[in-house]
Coordinates of C-alpha atoms in Angstrom, one line a residue:
M1 CA 38.3 0.9 -62.4
K2 CA 35.9 -1.8 -61.4
M3 CA 32.3 -0.9 -62.2
K4 CA 29.5 -1.2 -59.5
P5 CA 26.6 -3.4 -60.4
L6 CA 23.5 -1.5 -61.6
F7 CA 21.3 -2.7 -58.6
V8 CA 23.9 -1.2 -56.2
I9 CA 23.8 2.2 -57.9
A10 CA 20.0 2.1 -57.9
A11 CA 20.0 1.3 -54.2
L12 CA 22.3 4.2 -53.5
L13 CA 20.1 6.6 -55.6
L14 CA 17.1 5.4 -53.6
F15 CA 18.9 6.0 -50.3
V16 CA 19.8 9.6 -51.4
N17 CA 16.2 10.4 -52.4
I18 CA 14.9 9.2 -49.0
S19 CA 17.6 11.1 -47.1
C20 CA 16.8 14.3 -48.9
D21 CA 13.1 14.2 -48.1
S22 CA 11.8 17.4 -46.4
P23 CA 11.3 17.3 -42.6
Q24 CA 7.5 17.3 -42.8
D25 CA 7.7 14.0 -44.7
V26 CA 9.4 12.3 -41.7
T27 CA 7.0 10.8 -39.2
V28 CA 8.0 11.6 -35.6
E29 CA 6.5 9.3 -32.9
N30 CA 4.2 11.3 -30.5
I31 CA 5.6 9.6 -27.5
V32 CA 7.1 10.7 -24.2
T33 CA 9.4 8.6 -22.1
I34 CA 9.5 9.4 -18.4
H35 CA 12.1 8.1 -15.9
E36 CA 10.8 6.2 -12.8
L37 CA 13.2 5.2 -10.0
D38 CA 11.1 2.1 -9.2
D39 CA 7.9 0.2 -10.0
P40 CA 4.6 1.7 -8.7
D41 CA 2.9 -0.4 -6.0
G42 CA -0.1 -1.1 -8.1
M43 CA -2.7 0.3 -10.5
N44 CA -5.8 0.1 -8.3
P45 CA -6.2 3.7 -7.4
L46 CA -8.2 2.9 -4.2
T47 CA -5.6 0.6 -2.7
S48 CA -2.2 1.8 -3.9
N49 CA -0.1 4.1 -1.7
A50 CA 2.9 5.2 -3.7
A51 CA 3.1 8.7 -5.2
N52 CA 4.4 7.4 -8.5
S53 CA 1.4 5.1 -8.8
E54 CA -0.9 8.1 -8.6
Y55 CA 1.1 10.0 -11.2
I56 CA 0.6 7.2 -13.7
Q57 CA -3.0 6.7 -12.6
N58 CA -3.8 10.3 -13.4
N59 CA -3.7 9.3 -17.1
I60 CA -5.8 6.2 -16.7
F61 CA -8.5 7.3 -14.3
Q62 CA -10.4 10.6 -13.6
K63 CA -11.8 12.6 -10.7
L64 CA -14.7 14.9 -10.4
L65 CA -12.3 17.8 -9.6
V66 CA -8.5 18.3 -10.1
Y67 CA -6.1 21.0 -9.2
D68 CA -5.4 23.5 -12.0
P69 CA -1.5 23.4 -12.3
V70 CA -1.4 27.1 -12.8
S71 CA -4.0 28.6 -10.5
L72 CA -3.7 25.8 -8.0
E73 CA -7.5 26.0 -7.7
L74 CA -9.9 23.0 -7.9
T75 CA -11.4 22.8 -11.4
P76 CA -13.8 20.3 -13.0
Q77 CA -12.6 17.2 -14.8
L78 CA -15.5 14.7 -14.8
A79 CA -17.9 17.2 -13.1
T80 CA -19.6 20.0 -15.0
S81 CA -18.6 22.5 -12.3
R82 CA -17.5 22.7 -8.7
P83 CA -20.2 21.6 -6.3
I84 CA -23.0 23.7 -4.9
I85 CA -22.4 23.6 -1.1
E86 CA -25.1 24.4 1.4
A87 CA -25.4 24.4 5.2
I88 CA -28.3 22.3 6.4
E89 CA -30.3 23.9 9.2
A90 CA -33.2 21.5 9.7
G91 CA -34.1 17.8 9.3
K92 CA -32.2 14.6 9.4
Y93 CA -28.9 16.4 8.6
Q94 CA -29.4 19.4 10.7
G95 CA -26.1 21.1 11.5
G96 CA -24.5 19.3 8.6
M97 CA -24.0 20.2 4.9
S98 CA -24.7 19.1 1.4
L99 CA -22.7 19.1 -1.8
R100 CA -24.4 18.8 -5.2
Y101 CA -22.4 17.5 -8.1
E102 CA -23.2 16.8 -11.7
I103 CA -21.1 14.5 -13.9
D104 CA -20.6 15.6 -17.6
S105 CA -23.2 13.7 -19.5
R106 CA -20.7 13.3 -22.4
A107 CA -18.4 11.2 -20.2
K108 CA -18.4 7.5 -21.1
W109 CA -16.6 4.3 -20.0
D110 CA -14.6 2.3 -22.4
N111 CA -17.6 0.0 -23.2
G112 CA -19.6 3.1 -24.3
T113 CA -21.9 3.3 -21.3
P114 CA -22.3 6.7 -19.5
I115 CA -20.5 7.6 -16.3
T116 CA -23.2 8.2 -13.8
A117 CA -23.8 8.9 -10.2
N118 CA -24.0 5.2 -9.5
D119 CA -20.4 4.9 -10.4
Y120 CA -19.4 7.5 -7.9
I121 CA -21.6 5.9 -5.2
F122 CA -19.9 2.5 -5.9
T123 CA -16.5 4.1 -5.6
I124 CA -17.3 5.7 -2.2
K125 CA -18.8 2.4 -0.9
A126 CA -15.8 0.5 -2.1
I127 CA -13.6 2.8 0.0
K128 CA -15.9 2.4 3.0
N129 CA -15.8 -1.4 2.8
P130 CA -14.0 -2.3 6.0
K131 CA -11.9 -5.0 4.3
V132 CA -10.8 -3.0 1.3
N133 CA -7.2 -1.8 1.7
S134 CA -8.1 1.9 1.3
A135 CA -7.1 3.1 4.8
Q136 CA -5.3 6.1 3.3
L137 CA -8.6 7.4 1.8
K138 CA -11.1 6.4 4.5
P139 CA -10.5 9.4 6.9
Y140 CA -11.1 11.9 4.0
L141 CA -14.6 10.4 3.3
E142 CA -15.9 9.7 6.7
F143 CA -18.1 12.8 6.4
V144 CA -20.1 11.2 3.6
K145 CA -23.2 9.9 5.3
E146 CA -25.5 9.5 2.3
I147 CA -25.6 10.1 -1.4
E148 CA -28.9 10.8 -3.2
I149 CA -29.3 10.6 -7.0
D150 CA -31.5 13.2 -8.6
S151 CA -34.6 11.3 -9.7
A152 CA -34.7 13.3 -13.0
N153 CA -31.0 13.2 -13.8
P154 CA -28.8 10.1 -13.4
Y155 CA -25.7 12.3 -13.6
A156 CA -26.6 14.6 -10.7
F157 CA -26.2 13.6 -7.0
T158 CA -26.1 15.2 -3.6
I159 CA -23.7 14.2 -0.8
Y160 CA -25.1 14.7 2.7
S161 CA -23.2 15.0 5.9
T162 CA -24.2 15.4 9.6
E163 CA -21.1 17.6 10.1
R164 CA -19.7 20.6 8.4
Y165 CA -16.4 19.1 7.3
F166 CA -13.8 21.7 6.6
R167 CA -12.5 20.2 3.4
A168 CA -15.5 18.4 2.1
E169 CA -15.1 19.7 -1.5
E170 CA -11.5 18.6 -1.9
S171 CA -12.1 15.2 -0.3
S172 CA -15.2 14.4 -2.3
G173 CA -14.1 15.8 -5.6
N174 CA -10.3 15.4 -5.7
F175 CA -9.5 12.4 -3.7
P176 CA -11.3 9.4 -5.2
F177 CA -10.7 8.4 -8.8
V178 CA -14.1 7.3 -10.0
L179 CA -14.3 3.7 -11.0
P180 CA -16.7 1.9 -13.4
E181 CA -19.1 -0.2 -11.3
Y182 CA -19.9 -2.5 -14.2
H183 CA -16.2 -3.6 -14.3
Y184 CA -15.1 -3.6 -10.6
D185 CA -18.3 -4.9 -9.1
P186 CA -20.2 -6.7 -11.9
E187 CA -22.4 -8.5 -9.4
G188 CA -23.4 -5.3 -7.7
I189 CA -22.3 -6.5 -4.3
M190 CA -21.7 -3.1 -2.8
R191 CA -25.2 -2.0 -3.9
T192 CA -26.6 -4.3 -1.3
F193 CA -25.0 -2.3 1.6
S194 CA -26.4 1.0 2.6
F195 CA -24.3 4.0 3.7
E196 CA -25.9 3.7 7.1
Q197 CA -24.5 0.2 7.5
L198 CA -21.0 1.1 6.1
N199 CA -20.8 4.2 8.3
D200 CA -22.0 2.7 11.6
P201 CA -19.1 1.7 13.9
N202 CA -21.4 -0.6 15.8
Y203 CA -22.1 -2.5 12.6
T204 CA -18.4 -3.0 11.7
S205 CA -18.0 -6.3 13.4
E206 CA -21.0 -7.7 11.5
L207 CA -19.7 -6.3 8.2
M208 CA -16.3 -8.0 8.9
R209 CA -18.1 -11.3 9.1
D210 CA -20.2 -10.8 6.1
E211 CA -19.3 -13.1 3.2
N212 CA -20.2 -10.6 0.5
I213 CA -18.0 -7.9 2.1
S214 CA -15.1 -10.4 2.2
S215 CA -15.8 -11.7 -1.3
F216 CA -15.7 -8.2 -2.8
A217 CA -12.7 -7.1 -0.9
N218 CA -10.6 -10.2 -1.6
Q219 CA -11.0 -9.7 -5.3
F220 CA -10.8 -5.9 -5.2
N221 CA -7.6 -6.0 -3.2
G222 CA -6.1 -8.7 -5.3
P223 CA -3.7 -8.7 -8.2
M224 CA -6.4 -8.8 -10.9
F225 CA -7.3 -5.1 -10.4
N226 CA -3.9 -4.1 -9.3
R227 CA -1.7 -5.5 -11.9
D228 CA -3.6 -7.3 -14.7
I229 CA -3.5 -4.8 -17.6
S230 CA -6.8 -6.0 -19.0
N231 CA -8.5 -5.2 -15.7
V232 CA -7.1 -1.7 -15.1
V233 CA -10.1 0.2 -16.5
G234 CA -10.8 3.9 -16.1
S235 CA -12.3 6.9 -18.0
G236 CA -9.0 8.6 -18.7
P237 CA -7.5 9.0 -22.1
Y238 CA -4.9 6.2 -21.7
K239 CA -5.0 2.5 -21.1
L240 CA -2.2 0.4 -19.5
S241 CA -0.9 -1.7 -22.4
S242 CA 2.1 -3.3 -20.8
W243 CA 4.0 -3.6 -17.5
E244 CA 7.4 -5.3 -17.3
T245 CA 8.5 -5.3 -13.7
G246 CA 11.7 -3.4 -13.2
Q247 CA 11.7 -2.3 -16.8
R248 CA 8.8 -0.2 -18.0
L249 CA 5.1 0.6 -18.0
V250 CA 3.5 1.7 -21.3
L251 CA 0.2 3.7 -21.6
E252 CA -1.4 4.0 -25.0
K253 CA -4.1 6.6 -26.0
K254 CA -7.5 5.1 -26.5
D255 CA -9.1 5.5 -29.9
N256 CA -12.6 5.9 -28.4
W257 CA -11.8 8.2 -25.5
W258 CA -14.9 10.1 -24.6
A259 CA -13.3 13.6 -24.4
K260 CA -11.0 13.4 -27.4
D261 CA -12.9 16.2 -29.3
I262 CA -13.4 18.5 -26.2
T263 CA -11.2 21.5 -26.4
D264 CA -12.7 23.9 -23.8
N265 CA -11.3 22.1 -20.7
M266 CA -7.5 22.0 -20.2
M267 CA -7.9 19.3 -17.6
L268 CA -9.1 16.9 -20.4
S269 CA -5.9 17.4 -22.5
A270 CA -4.4 14.3 -24.0
N271 CA -1.9 15.3 -26.7
L272 CA 0.4 12.2 -26.7
D273 CA -0.2 8.9 -28.4
K274 CA 1.9 6.9 -25.9
I275 CA 3.5 7.5 -22.5
V276 CA 6.3 5.2 -21.5
Y277 CA 7.6 5.0 -17.9
R278 CA 11.1 3.5 -17.9
I279 CA 12.4 2.1 -14.6
I280 CA 16.1 2.8 -14.0
R281 CA 17.1 2.5 -10.4
D282 CA 20.6 4.1 -10.8
W283 CA 20.7 7.8 -11.3
N284 CA 24.0 7.8 -13.2
A285 CA 22.5 5.4 -15.7
A286 CA 19.3 7.5 -15.9
I287 CA 21.2 10.6 -16.8
T288 CA 23.3 8.8 -19.3
N289 CA 20.1 7.5 -20.9
A290 CA 18.8 11.1 -21.0
K291 CA 21.9 12.4 -22.7
D292 CA 21.6 9.6 -25.2
G293 CA 18.1 10.7 -26.0
Q294 CA 16.4 7.7 -24.5
L295 CA 14.5 9.6 -21.8
D296 CA 12.4 12.7 -22.2
V297 CA 11.6 13.5 -18.5
L298 CA 13.6 13.2 -15.3
R299 CA 12.1 14.3 -12.0
T300 CA 13.4 14.3 -8.4
I301 CA 16.9 14.5 -9.8
P302 CA 19.5 14.4 -7.0
P303 CA 20.4 18.1 -6.4
N304 CA 24.2 17.6 -6.9
Q305 CA 23.5 16.1 -10.3
F306 CA 20.9 18.7 -11.1
T307 CA 23.5 21.4 -10.5
M308 CA 26.0 19.6 -12.8
L309 CA 23.3 19.4 -15.5
K310 CA 22.6 23.1 -15.2
N311 CA 26.3 23.7 -16.0
D312 CA 26.2 21.2 -18.9
K313 CA 25.9 23.3 -22.1
A314 CA 25.1 20.4 -24.4
F315 CA 22.4 19.1 -22.0
N316 CA 20.7 22.5 -21.8
E317 CA 20.5 22.7 -25.6
T318 CA 18.1 19.7 -25.6
Y319 CA 16.5 19.8 -22.1
Q320 CA 14.6 22.5 -20.1
L321 CA 15.6 22.5 -16.4
S322 CA 13.2 23.6 -13.7
S323 CA 13.1 23.5 -9.9
P324 CA 9.5 24.4 -8.7
D325 CA 8.6 24.5 -5.1
Q326 CA 6.8 21.4 -3.7
F327 CA 3.9 20.6 -1.3
A328 CA 6.0 17.8 0.1
Y329 CA 8.5 17.1 2.9
H330 CA 11.2 14.5 3.7
Y331 CA 11.3 12.8 7.0
I332 CA 12.9 10.0 9.0
G333 CA 10.3 8.0 10.9
F334 CA 10.8 6.1 14.1
N335 CA 9.0 2.9 15.0
T336 CA 7.8 4.0 18.4
K337 CA 6.7 0.5 19.3
T338 CA 10.3 -0.8 19.5
P339 CA 12.4 -0.7 22.7
F340 CA 14.8 1.5 20.8
F341 CA 12.4 4.3 20.1
E342 CA 9.5 4.1 22.6
D343 CA 11.2 6.8 24.7
K344 CA 10.9 10.3 23.2
R345 CA 14.2 11.2 24.8
V346 CA 15.9 8.7 22.4
R347 CA 14.0 10.1 19.5
K348 CA 15.0 13.6 20.3
A349 CA 18.6 12.4 20.8
I350 CA 18.7 11.0 17.2
S351 CA 17.2 14.3 16.0
H352 CA 20.1 16.1 17.6
L353 CA 22.4 14.1 15.4
V354 CA 21.0 15.4 12.1
D355 CA 22.7 18.5 10.8
R356 CA 19.9 19.8 8.5
D357 CA 21.9 22.9 7.5
D358 CA 24.8 20.7 6.3
I359 CA 22.4 18.3 4.5
I360 CA 20.7 21.2 2.7
S361 CA 24.1 22.6 1.7
T362 CA 25.9 19.5 0.7
V363 CA 23.1 17.1 -0.4
F364 CA 20.5 19.5 -1.7
E365 CA 22.8 22.2 -3.1
G366 CA 20.8 24.7 -1.1
M367 CA 17.5 23.8 -2.9
A368 CA 15.5 23.0 0.2
V369 CA 14.1 24.7 3.3
K370 CA 14.0 23.3 6.8
T371 CA 10.6 22.3 8.3
N372 CA 9.7 21.5 11.8
S373 CA 6.3 20.0 11.3
P374 CA 4.1 18.1 8.7
I375 CA 2.6 21.5 7.5
N376 CA 4.1 23.2 4.6
P377 CA 6.0 26.3 5.7
N378 CA 4.2 28.4 3.0
K379 CA 0.8 27.8 4.6
G380 CA -0.6 30.4 6.9
Y381 CA -1.1 27.9 9.8
Y382 CA 2.5 26.6 9.8
N383 CA 3.8 27.0 13.4
S384 CA 6.9 29.1 13.0
D385 CA 7.2 29.5 16.8
I386 CA 8.4 25.9 17.2
K387 CA 11.9 25.8 18.6
P388 CA 13.9 23.4 16.3
I389 CA 16.0 20.5 17.5
N390 CA 19.4 21.6 16.3
Y391 CA 22.5 19.6 15.6
N392 CA 24.1 18.9 19.0
V393 CA 26.1 15.7 19.7
D394 CA 26.6 16.5 23.4
A395 CA 22.8 17.0 23.9
A396 CA 22.2 13.7 22.1
K397 CA 24.6 11.9 24.5
A398 CA 23.0 13.4 27.5
L399 CA 19.5 12.4 26.4
L400 CA 20.6 8.8 25.7
T401 CA 22.3 8.5 29.1
D402 CA 19.2 9.9 30.8
A403 CA 17.1 7.3 29.0
G404 CA 19.4 4.5 30.3
W405 CA 21.4 3.8 27.2
I406 CA 25.1 3.5 28.1
D407 CA 28.1 1.4 27.0
T408 CA 28.4 -1.2 29.8
D409 CA 30.8 -3.6 28.1
G410 CA 33.2 -1.3 26.4
D411 CA 32.4 -2.4 22.8
N412 CA 31.6 1.2 21.8
I413 CA 27.9 0.5 21.3
I414 CA 25.5 1.7 24.0
D415 CA 23.2 -0.9 25.5
K416 CA 20.4 -1.3 28.0
M417 CA 18.6 -4.1 29.8
V418 CA 15.3 -4.7 28.1
G419 CA 13.0 -7.5 29.4
G420 CA 15.8 -8.9 31.4
K421 CA 18.2 -9.0 28.5
K422 CA 21.1 -6.7 27.4
V423 CA 20.3 -5.1 24.1
D424 CA 22.8 -3.3 22.0
F425 CA 21.6 -0.1 20.3
S426 CA 21.9 -1.5 16.7
V427 CA 19.1 -0.5 14.3
K428 CA 18.3 -0.5 10.6
Y429 CA 17.7 2.6 8.5
K430 CA 15.5 1.6 5.6
Y431 CA 15.3 3.6 2.4
N432 CA 14.4 2.9 -1.3
Q433 CA 17.3 1.7 -3.3
G434 CA 18.5 4.1 -5.9
H435 CA 17.4 7.1 -3.9
T436 CA 20.8 8.8 -3.5
V437 CA 19.5 11.6 -1.4
R438 CA 18.1 9.3 1.3
K439 CA 21.2 7.2 1.1
S440 CA 23.4 10.2 1.6
I441 CA 21.3 11.3 4.6
G442 CA 21.6 7.8 6.0
I443 CA 25.4 7.8 5.6
M444 CA 25.7 11.2 7.4
L445 CA 23.4 10.0 10.2
K446 CA 25.3 6.7 10.6
N447 CA 28.5 8.5 11.0
E448 CA 27.1 10.9 13.6
A449 CA 25.4 8.0 15.5
K450 CA 28.6 6.2 15.8
R451 CA 30.0 9.1 17.8
V452 CA 27.4 8.4 20.5
G453 CA 27.6 4.6 20.4
I454 CA 24.7 3.8 18.1
D455 CA 25.1 1.3 15.3
I456 CA 22.9 2.2 12.3
Q457 CA 22.8 -0.3 9.4
L458 CA 21.8 1.2 6.0
T459 CA 19.2 -1.1 4.4
P460 CA 18.1 -0.3 0.9
V461 CA 15.0 -2.1 -0.4
D462 CA 12.9 -1.7 -3.6
F463 CA 10.2 0.9 -3.2
P464 CA 7.1 -1.3 -3.1
S465 CA 8.7 -3.4 -0.4
L466 CA 9.6 -0.3 1.5
L467 CA 6.0 0.8 1.5
E468 CA 4.9 -2.6 2.6
D469 CA 7.4 -2.7 5.4
A470 CA 6.2 0.8 6.5
D471 CA 2.6 -0.3 6.5
N472 CA 3.4 -3.4 8.4
R473 CA 5.7 -1.5 10.8
N474 CA 8.6 -3.8 9.8
F475 CA 11.3 -1.2 10.4
D476 CA 13.3 0.6 13.1
M477 CA 13.9 3.8 11.1
L478 CA 12.8 4.6 7.6
A479 CA 13.4 7.5 5.2
L480 CA 10.4 8.6 3.2
A481 CA 8.4 11.7 2.1
W482 CA 4.8 12.8 2.2
I483 CA 3.2 14.5 -0.7
N484 CA 0.6 17.2 0.2
T485 CA -1.8 19.3 -1.9
P486 CA -2.3 23.1 -2.0
G487 CA -5.5 22.6 0.0
L488 CA -6.2 22.4 3.7
D489 CA -4.4 19.6 5.6
E490 CA -6.4 16.6 6.8
M491 CA -4.2 15.3 9.6
K492 CA -6.3 12.3 10.6
Q493 CA -4.8 10.0 7.9
V494 CA -1.3 10.1 9.6
W495 CA -1.5 11.7 13.0
H496 CA -4.7 10.3 14.7
S497 CA -4.5 7.2 16.9
E498 CA -7.3 5.7 14.9
A499 CA -5.1 5.7 11.8
D500 CA -2.9 3.3 13.7
S501 CA -5.5 0.9 15.0
E502 CA -7.4 0.8 11.7
G503 CA -4.4 0.2 9.5
G504 CA -4.1 3.8 8.3
S505 CA -1.0 5.7 7.5
N506 CA 0.1 6.3 11.1
R507 CA 3.1 4.0 10.4
V508 CA 5.2 5.1 13.4
G509 CA 2.5 4.3 16.0
F510 CA 2.1 7.9 17.2
S511 CA -0.7 8.4 19.7
N512 CA -1.7 11.4 21.7
E513 CA -5.1 12.0 23.2
T514 CA -5.0 15.8 23.0
C515 CA -3.8 15.6 19.5
D516 CA -6.7 13.3 18.6
K517 CA -9.2 15.7 20.1
L518 CA -7.7 18.6 18.2
I519 CA -7.7 16.7 14.9
D520 CA -11.4 15.8 15.4
Q521 CA -12.3 19.4 16.2
I522 CA -10.4 20.8 13.1
R523 CA -12.5 18.5 10.8
V524 CA -15.7 20.4 11.8
T525 CA -14.3 23.9 12.4
L526 CA -15.1 26.3 9.6
D527 CA -13.8 29.3 11.5
E528 CA -10.3 29.8 9.9
E529 CA -8.7 31.6 12.9
K530 CA -9.9 28.9 15.4
R531 CA -8.8 26.1 13.0
N532 CA -5.4 27.7 12.5
D533 CA -4.8 27.9 16.2
M534 CA -5.6 24.2 16.6
Y535 CA -3.3 23.3 13.7
R536 CA -0.5 25.1 15.5
Q537 CA -1.2 23.3 18.7
I538 CA -1.0 19.9 16.9
Q539 CA 2.3 20.8 15.3
Q540 CA 3.7 21.7 18.8
I541 CA 2.5 18.4 20.3
I542 CA 4.0 16.4 17.4
H543 CA 7.3 18.2 17.7
D544 CA 7.5 17.6 21.4
E545 CA 6.9 13.9 20.9
Q546 CA 9.3 13.7 17.9
P547 CA 7.9 10.5 16.1
Y548 CA 9.5 11.9 12.9
I549 CA 12.7 13.8 12.3
F550 CA 11.2 16.5 10.1
L551 CA 13.9 17.4 7.6
F552 CA 13.0 19.8 4.8
V553 CA 10.8 20.8 1.9
P554 CA 12.8 20.3 -1.2
S555 CA 12.5 22.0 -4.6
E556 CA 11.6 19.5 -7.3
C557 CA 14.4 19.1 -9.8
I558 CA 13.0 18.4 -13.3
A559 CA 14.5 18.1 -16.8
I560 CA 12.1 17.9 -19.8
S561 CA 13.1 17.5 -23.4
S562 CA 12.9 20.7 -25.4
K563 CA 11.2 18.8 -28.2
F564 CA 8.0 19.3 -26.3
K565 CA 5.9 22.4 -25.6
G566 CA 3.2 22.6 -22.9
T567 CA 5.8 21.6 -20.3
E568 CA 5.4 24.4 -17.8
T569 CA 6.2 23.1 -14.3
T570 CA 4.0 23.5 -11.2
P571 CA 4.1 22.9 -7.4
V572 CA 1.4 20.3 -7.9
R573 CA 3.2 16.9 -8.0
P574 CA 4.8 15.4 -10.0
G575 CA 5.6 19.0 -11.2
Y576 CA 4.2 18.7 -14.7
V577 CA 1.2 17.3 -16.6
E578 CA 2.6 14.9 -19.2
A579 CA -0.7 14.6 -21.0
M580 CA -0.5 18.3 -21.9
F581 CA 2.9 17.8 -23.7
E582 CA 2.9 18.5 -27.4
L583 CA 5.7 17.9 -29.9
R584 CA 7.0 21.2 -31.3

């Protein structure tokens, strides 16, 4: 027999010794890899709109208050406690209110300087800058008329309002991520503008012409603070270390994070060394990657695939599956400014073509509930008296004929004279590519629409582009979802006509004078019964106008690797808190 060389035997012995080491001698990387269906739309928390952007930003930036994932109550993060709220009965702010906050004096920015009231003031002023692309936040902070810093304590400040805003605590504490003034406004430009100037609608035109306002906004809105990893700076435990478009984003835990030794506040947990968000636009590929151990977290799993995974014994041995309720709803939005959808009879006709029961059964595997309004059905002011627009092809045909859409040339597509020209009813249904649920809904709607002579073209686009098209009203129909919170609903952001004219989130161009008045009244009504009655009136008006097809509130379908603990799921999106994960 031929002898092996001594160096080969030695190498084999060395391999055996390494392989037989005890488990505690093997270093396991403290990393979680989370699936994302697409890139976020940016990492500037005041200008981004996408939900997945905020989920990532939660680990980079911090707020005064956040929702406890278990109790669903507001709880301190940067603040030392919830604010002291008082009604003001006399003086400049008579009839208004005040909220006193104090920032934890231990909180520091990455450069070692303390986080103070000045940073919060800068953040609010940046939002109020009329040229900053923060329309989605502006309505929530209109009530802030002045912020006064405690002369004896740079961490304490009081917010003053001339009105008693019904959700002042949530809007002031939970909505804005606090940004470091030294980094995002090193020249102190926003300090030169008072709250009085920024709040005065009669002064807006002057602000819009101001070179300093424009200079700040141009840089703040631009790619430097939105995409450049060296300029995404917050007080959270993680920093953005890389972003490869269409591939991955990587967050790494900071060595000098201010709260790394604090153990008495769960909302300051940061147990992982690295968080990787992998972008895979195809669900089959994502699930294959998970089965191969390359993904630790999947969320918003298509229900049919979630059901298959629940029945997959091998998958259940390595993943925990959960389907918590959500504060969210799916919808199809109409561009009411097009000749196709300016008539509410047409919008109602399309709604009659959507068989929500069938969609819930076949697409959602029963894991969703119908909704008829933008209010979550579990909230006490949801209008359960609304008569739903049920699936009815004959009713759709009648409404379309009544609105003047008929097939005049026998090509099986209905048409109408618009501006002296014959227009075929051919429209695009936009949705984000890779979203199989929205694609399936689109296919079902396309088939039903064909029965009444409407041509619907399914048009998938990447998610950031879809949001841009939505904001620019570059669509006929689009499929999206809104994410809500457990708190009271602020309807001005989406449903007030000002949210259309001022570039807000009223993407479909909905406008109703009565609705505007009710929204304005809700904002200053503290009487719960009166406020709930107005909420119900608004829902009925929106339903009658049908600018959206309200579809359903889905359960969130989540799979998390069993190698982690601290993975309890929650109705607060995204349904888990990845920073709380710990390796078992």
